[in-house]
Structures are given as structure tokens and as C-alpha cells.
PDB file of C-alpha atoms in Angstrom:
ATOM      1  CA  UNK A   1       0.034  -0.241   0.027  1.00 56.00           C
ATOM      2  CA  UNK A   2       1.391   3.325  -0.797  1.00 62.00           C
ATOM      3  CA  UNK A   3       2.253   5.697   1.866  1.00 65.00           C
ATOM      4  CA  UNK A   4       1.753   9.484   1.915  1.00 64.00           C
ATOM      5  CA  UNK A   5       4.030  12.026   3.087  1.00 61.00           C
ATOM      6  CA  UNK A   6       2.048  15.166   4.343  1.00 66.00           C
ATOM      7  CA  UNK A   7       3.818  18.441   4.744  1.00 73.00           C
ATOM      8  CA  UNK A   8       4.623  19.564   7.920  1.00 78.00           C
ATOM      9  CA  UNK A   9       2.627  22.841   8.823  1.00 85.00           C
ATOM     10  CA  UNK A  10       4.522  26.482   9.458  1.00 87.00           C
ATOM     11  CA  UNK A  11       3.292  25.874  13.198  1.00 85.00           C
ATOM     12  CA  UNK A  12       4.787  22.294  13.522  1.00 86.00           C
ATOM     13  CA  UNK A  13       7.928  23.339  11.849  1.00 88.00           C
ATOM     14  CA  UNK A  14       8.285  26.534  14.451  1.00 87.00           C
ATOM     15  CA  UNK A  15       7.620  24.291  17.177  1.00 86.00           C
ATOM     16  CA  UNK A  16      10.361  21.963  16.210  1.00 88.00           C
ATOM     17  CA  UNK A  17      12.937  25.069  15.809  1.00 88.00           C
ATOM     18  CA  UNK A  18      11.695  26.669  19.166  1.00 88.00           C
ATOM     19  CA  UNK A  19      12.755  23.179  20.737  1.00 85.00           C
ATOM     20  CA  UNK A  20      16.072  22.737  19.076  1.00 85.00           C
ATOM     21  CA  UNK A  21      16.842  26.659  20.175  1.00 82.00           C
ATOM     22  CA  UNK A  22      16.069  26.018  23.555  1.00 76.00           C
ATOM     23  CA  UNK A  23      18.078  22.759  23.728  1.00 74.00           C
ATOM     24  CA  UNK A  24      21.144  24.583  22.363  1.00 72.00           C
ATOM     25  CA  UNK A  25      20.329  27.239  25.186  1.00 68.00           C
ATOM     26  CA  UNK A  26      20.777  24.494  27.749  1.00 62.00           C
ATOM     27  CA  UNK A  27      23.788  22.856  26.562  1.00 59.00           C
ATOM     28  CA  UNK A  28      25.621  26.665  27.058  1.00 52.00           C
ATOM     29  CA  UNK A  29      28.614  27.335  25.018  1.00 55.00           C
ATOM     30  CA  UNK A  30      30.155  24.609  22.752  1.00 54.00           C
ATOM     31  CA  UNK A  31      33.731  24.291  21.742  1.00 61.00           C
ATOM     32  CA  UNK A  32      35.298  23.124  18.629  1.00 79.00           C
ATOM     33  CA  UNK A  33      38.327  21.157  18.483  1.00 87.00           C
ATOM     34  CA  UNK A  34      40.895  22.279  15.981  1.00 89.00           C
ATOM     35  CA  UNK A  35      43.301  19.515  14.299  1.00 89.00           C
ATOM     36  CA  UNK A  36      46.634  20.433  14.243  1.00 89.00           C
ATOM     37  CA  UNK A  37      48.765  18.212  12.016  1.00 88.00           C
ATOM     38  CA  UNK A  38      52.722  17.102  12.005  1.00 87.00           C
ATOM     39  CA  UNK A  39      54.829  18.540   9.780  1.00 84.00           C
ATOM     40  CA  UNK A  40      58.191  17.108  10.822  1.00 70.00           C
ATOM     41  CA  UNK A  41      60.030  14.603   8.227  1.00 65.00           C
ATOM     42  CA  UNK A  42      61.116  12.670  11.345  1.00 61.00           C
ATOM     43  CA  UNK A  43      57.118  11.528  11.742  1.00 51.00           C
ATOM     44  CA  UNK A  44      57.383  12.151  15.705  1.00 58.00           C
ATOM     45  CA  UNK A  45      57.253  15.503  17.425  1.00 66.00           C
ATOM     46  CA  UNK A  46      61.183  15.017  18.253  1.00 75.00           C
ATOM     47  CA  UNK A  47      63.431  17.670  16.566  1.00 78.00           C
ATOM     48  CA  UNK A  48      67.339  17.987  17.164  1.00 77.00           C
ATOM     49  CA  UNK A  49      67.794  21.269  15.207  1.00 81.00           C
ATOM     50  CA  UNK A  50      69.389  24.142  16.792  1.00 84.00           C
ATOM     51  CA  UNK A  51      67.144  26.709  14.681  1.00 89.00           C
ATOM     52  CA  UNK A  52      63.343  26.701  15.206  1.00 91.00           C
ATOM     53  CA  UNK A  53      61.644  23.968  13.037  1.00 88.00           C
ATOM     54  CA  UNK A  54      57.735  23.681  12.779  1.00 90.00           C
ATOM     55  CA  UNK A  55      56.755  20.462  14.157  1.00 90.00           C
ATOM     56  CA  UNK A  56      52.702  21.145  13.925  1.00 92.00           C
ATOM     57  CA  UNK A  57      50.640  23.440  11.869  1.00 94.00           C
ATOM     58  CA  UNK A  58      47.287  24.141  10.808  1.00 94.00           C
ATOM     59  CA  UNK A  59      45.255  26.564   8.980  1.00 94.00           C
ATOM     60  CA  UNK A  60      41.992  27.980  10.601  1.00 92.00           C
ATOM     61  CA  UNK A  61      39.743  30.397   9.857  1.00 88.00           C
ATOM     62  CA  UNK A  62      39.286  32.636  12.825  1.00 86.00           C
ATOM     63  CA  UNK A  63      35.499  32.561  13.170  1.00 82.00           C
ATOM     64  CA  UNK A  64      35.740  32.616  17.150  1.00 84.00           C
ATOM     65  CA  UNK A  65      37.270  35.183  19.742  1.00 87.00           C
ATOM     66  CA  UNK A  66      40.066  32.665  21.079  1.00 91.00           C
ATOM     67  CA  UNK A  67      41.986  29.739  20.746  1.00 93.00           C
ATOM     68  CA  UNK A  68      42.630  27.673  23.991  1.00 93.00           C
ATOM     69  CA  UNK A  69      45.824  25.777  23.123  1.00 96.00           C
ATOM     70  CA  UNK A  70      47.608  23.400  25.436  1.00 95.00           C
ATOM     71  CA  UNK A  71      51.239  21.925  24.910  1.00 95.00           C
ATOM     72  CA  UNK A  72      53.473  19.205  26.267  1.00 93.00           C
ATOM     73  CA  UNK A  73      57.106  18.887  25.835  1.00 90.00           C
ATOM     74  CA  UNK A  74      59.982  16.809  27.073  1.00 88.00           C
ATOM     75  CA  UNK A  75      63.895  17.283  26.847  1.00 84.00           C
ATOM     76  CA  UNK A  76      66.277  14.537  26.136  1.00 81.00           C
ATOM     77  CA  UNK A  77      69.143  12.172  27.893  1.00 78.00           C
ATOM     78  CA  UNK A  78      71.863  11.234  25.856  1.00 78.00           C
ATOM     79  CA  UNK A  79      74.600   9.044  27.712  1.00 77.00           C
ATOM     80  CA  UNK A  80      74.696  11.473  30.854  1.00 81.00           C
ATOM     81  CA  UNK A  81      73.823  14.542  29.269  1.00 81.00           C
ATOM     82  CA  UNK A  82      70.410  16.104  29.212  1.00 84.00           C
ATOM     83  CA  UNK A  83      69.229  18.366  26.393  1.00 83.00           C
ATOM     84  CA  UNK A  84      66.678  21.332  26.534  1.00 85.00           C
ATOM     85  CA  UNK A  85      65.351  23.891  24.238  1.00 88.00           C
ATOM     86  CA  UNK A  86      62.993  26.494  23.293  1.00 92.00           C
ATOM     87  CA  UNK A  87      59.491  26.572  21.716  1.00 94.00           C
ATOM     88  CA  UNK A  88      57.365  29.139  20.389  1.00 96.00           C
ATOM     89  CA  UNK A  89      53.789  29.294  18.824  1.00 97.00           C
ATOM     90  CA  UNK A  90      53.559  31.502  15.825  1.00 97.00           C
ATOM     91  CA  UNK A  91      50.370  33.036  14.087  1.00 96.00           C
ATOM     92  CA  UNK A  92      50.353  34.697  10.836  1.00 93.00           C
ATOM     93  CA  UNK A  93      53.705  33.243   9.926  1.00 91.00           C
ATOM     94  CA  UNK A  94      55.270  35.985  11.934  1.00 92.00           C
ATOM     95  CA  UNK A  95      53.320  36.752  15.425  1.00 96.00           C
ATOM     96  CA  UNK A  96      54.801  34.919  18.224  1.00 97.00           C
ATOM     97  CA  UNK A  97      51.903  34.575  20.624  1.00 97.00           C
ATOM     98  CA  UNK A  98      53.334  31.957  23.170  1.00 97.00           C
ATOM     99  CA  UNK A  99      56.888  30.635  23.827  1.00 97.00           C
ATOM    100  CA  UNK A 100      58.991  29.495  26.522  1.00 95.00           C
ATOM    101  CA  UNK A 101      62.234  26.977  27.466  1.00 93.00           C
ATOM    102  CA  UNK A 102      62.155  23.205  27.546  1.00 90.00           C
ATOM    103  CA  UNK A 103      64.045  22.100  30.746  1.00 88.00           C
ATOM    104  CA  UNK A 104      66.859  19.933  30.108  1.00 86.00           C
ATOM    105  CA  UNK A 105      65.465  17.405  32.729  1.00 83.00           C
ATOM    106  CA  UNK A 106      64.028  14.647  30.789  1.00 82.00           C
ATOM    107  CA  UNK A 107      60.780  15.107  32.228  1.00 86.00           C
ATOM    108  CA  UNK A 108      57.337  16.271  30.847  1.00 90.00           C
ATOM    109  CA  UNK A 109      56.506  19.937  31.143  1.00 93.00           C
ATOM    110  CA  UNK A 110      52.989  21.463  30.230  1.00 94.00           C
ATOM    111  CA  UNK A 111      51.836  24.769  28.725  1.00 95.00           C
ATOM    112  CA  UNK A 112      48.623  26.602  28.186  1.00 96.00           C
ATOM    113  CA  UNK A 113      46.969  29.803  27.016  1.00 96.00           C
ATOM    114  CA  UNK A 114      44.479  31.477  25.763  1.00 95.00           C
ATOM    115  CA  UNK A 115      45.205  33.035  22.600  1.00 96.00           C
ATOM    116  CA  UNK A 116      43.284  36.480  21.324  1.00 94.00           C
ATOM    117  CA  UNK A 117      42.060  35.904  17.785  1.00 94.00           C
ATOM    118  CA  UNK A 118      40.450  39.420  17.212  1.00 92.00           C
ATOM    119  CA  UNK A 119      43.159  41.021  15.383  1.00 93.00           C
ATOM    120  CA  UNK A 120      43.093  38.145  12.952  1.00 94.00           C
ATOM    121  CA  UNK A 121      39.346  38.203  12.170  1.00 90.00           C
ATOM    122  CA  UNK A 122      39.465  39.709   8.737  1.00 90.00           C
ATOM    123  CA  UNK A 123      41.659  36.705   7.440  1.00 92.00           C
ATOM    124  CA  UNK A 124      40.128  34.016   5.466  1.00 90.00           C
ATOM    125  CA  UNK A 125      42.871  31.682   6.533  1.00 92.00           C
ATOM    126  CA  UNK A 126      45.273  31.680   9.539  1.00 95.00           C
ATOM    127  CA  UNK A 127      48.288  29.469   9.704  1.00 96.00           C
ATOM    128  CA  UNK A 128      49.295  28.221  13.171  1.00 96.00           C
ATOM    129  CA  UNK A 129      52.627  26.689  13.882  1.00 96.00           C
ATOM    130  CA  UNK A 130      54.307  25.156  16.769  1.00 94.00           C
ATOM    131  CA  UNK A 131      58.118  25.475  16.754  1.00 93.00           C
ATOM    132  CA  UNK A 132      61.013  23.803  18.861  1.00 91.00           C
ATOM    133  CA  UNK A 133      64.548  24.164  18.485  1.00 89.00           C
ATOM    134  CA  UNK A 134      67.211  22.426  20.717  1.00 86.00           C
ATOM    135  CA  UNK A 135      69.508  25.023  22.728  1.00 87.00           C
ATOM    136  CA  UNK A 136      71.547  23.055  25.053  1.00 83.00           C
ATOM    137  CA  UNK A 137      72.759  19.298  25.629  1.00 77.00           C
ATOM    138  CA  UNK A 138      74.635  16.670  23.808  1.00 73.00           C
ATOM    139  CA  UNK A 139      75.512  17.609  20.320  1.00 75.00           C
ATOM    140  CA  UNK A 140      76.290  14.041  19.235  1.00 72.00           C
ATOM    141  CA  UNK A 141      74.103  10.915  19.775  1.00 69.00           C
ATOM    142  CA  UNK A 142      70.597  11.084  20.493  1.00 69.00           C
ATOM    143  CA  UNK A 143      67.495  10.095  18.579  1.00 68.00           C
ATOM    144  CA  UNK A 144      68.779  11.586  15.070  1.00 71.00           C
ATOM    145  CA  UNK A 145      72.311  11.100  15.703  1.00 69.00           C
ATOM    146  CA  UNK A 146      72.923  14.953  15.900  1.00 70.00           C
ATOM    147  CA  UNK A 147      72.661  15.467  19.263  1.00 72.00           C
ATOM    148  CA  UNK A 148      69.749  15.254  22.009  1.00 75.00           C
ATOM    149  CA  UNK A 149      66.289  15.962  20.846  1.00 78.00           C
ATOM    150  CA  UNK A 150      63.407  17.719  22.340  1.00 84.00           C
ATOM    151  CA  UNK A 151      59.651  16.689  21.705  1.00 85.00           C
ATOM    152  CA  UNK A 152      56.688  18.963  21.443  1.00 88.00           C
ATOM    153  CA  UNK A 153      52.997  18.062  21.143  1.00 90.00           C
ATOM    154  CA  UNK A 154      49.818  19.685  21.292  1.00 92.00           C
ATOM    155  CA  UNK A 155      47.605  18.234  23.866  1.00 92.00           C
ATOM    156  CA  UNK A 156      44.311  20.326  22.778  1.00 92.00           C
ATOM    157  CA  UNK A 157      43.388  23.053  20.659  1.00 93.00           C
ATOM    158  CA  UNK A 158      39.880  24.657  20.953  1.00 91.00           C
ATOM    159  CA  UNK A 159      38.130  27.439  19.333  1.00 89.00           C
ATOM    160  CA  UNK A 160      36.232  29.243  22.079  1.00 83.00           C
TER     161      UNK A 160
END
């Protein structure tokens, strides 16, 4: 037997829409996770270079006012020598919005910050780069042979 689909009236559609809006209001602010992709040729977030190297990056549309970014990093231990480094986060290829050091302790360290995106709201694409470099420690051996390596990775990246 053939079934007929009746179209919904305007009032029925309005009631469904009002219910959906009320449900969204009850859930509060939603946060969009931002994917960040590895760029290192080593396929891991470890780097042993002494100049800043981009290990993670992404391009986003700055639709929101801020980005909450959390990072984790660790130094290296080669023989009896600990290796440390420095890290920075760039927006738009040149603006350093976060930076710090990686202690030569071979233990995990964490950094987190909410980054203001309002100066970039007019851009259609905004490049985010996470960079790292080795600043101290072993100069031979290590993960890739040219000294201790420092690792950095994003823990989370949320558009708020």
C-alpha cells in the first residue's frame, strides 16, 4: 500500500525549531576542537635542530574570538647529558603568541594559554605553527644522531 507523506505545517516546523533552540541554550557554549597536523620529516614530534623548526601546524578560519591551546614537551637524555630547548607558537607566519623553554630535565612539562584571535578576524585563513629548537645538551648521539632531541606536541586546541 502506498504511503503519503504530508508536509508539516508552518506551526509544526516552528515548534520543532523552538525546541531545538531551547536545547542549544541548555547545553551552553560549545567548543570546537581544532586539528593540528605534524610537519616533521621525522614523523614524530622530536627535533634535534638548533634553529626553530615547525613540527605542528594548521590553517584555521578565525570565526571565534580566542583559541585555547595546550602543549606538552620533554627534553632528551643522551649518555649522561640532558638536552633542553626552546619553543614558540606563531600566528600568521610571524606573530609569536606563546613561547618558552624546555628544561633539560627529561621530564614532561606543560603550557597552556588562551590566545586572542580578534586581530585576525578579517583573514580567511590563519596559519598556526608550533616550533621547537634544541638549545643545550648533547651535540652527538641522540634520537637522530646529531645530538639530543626535544619533543613538543599539542595536548588540545579549542576554538572558544
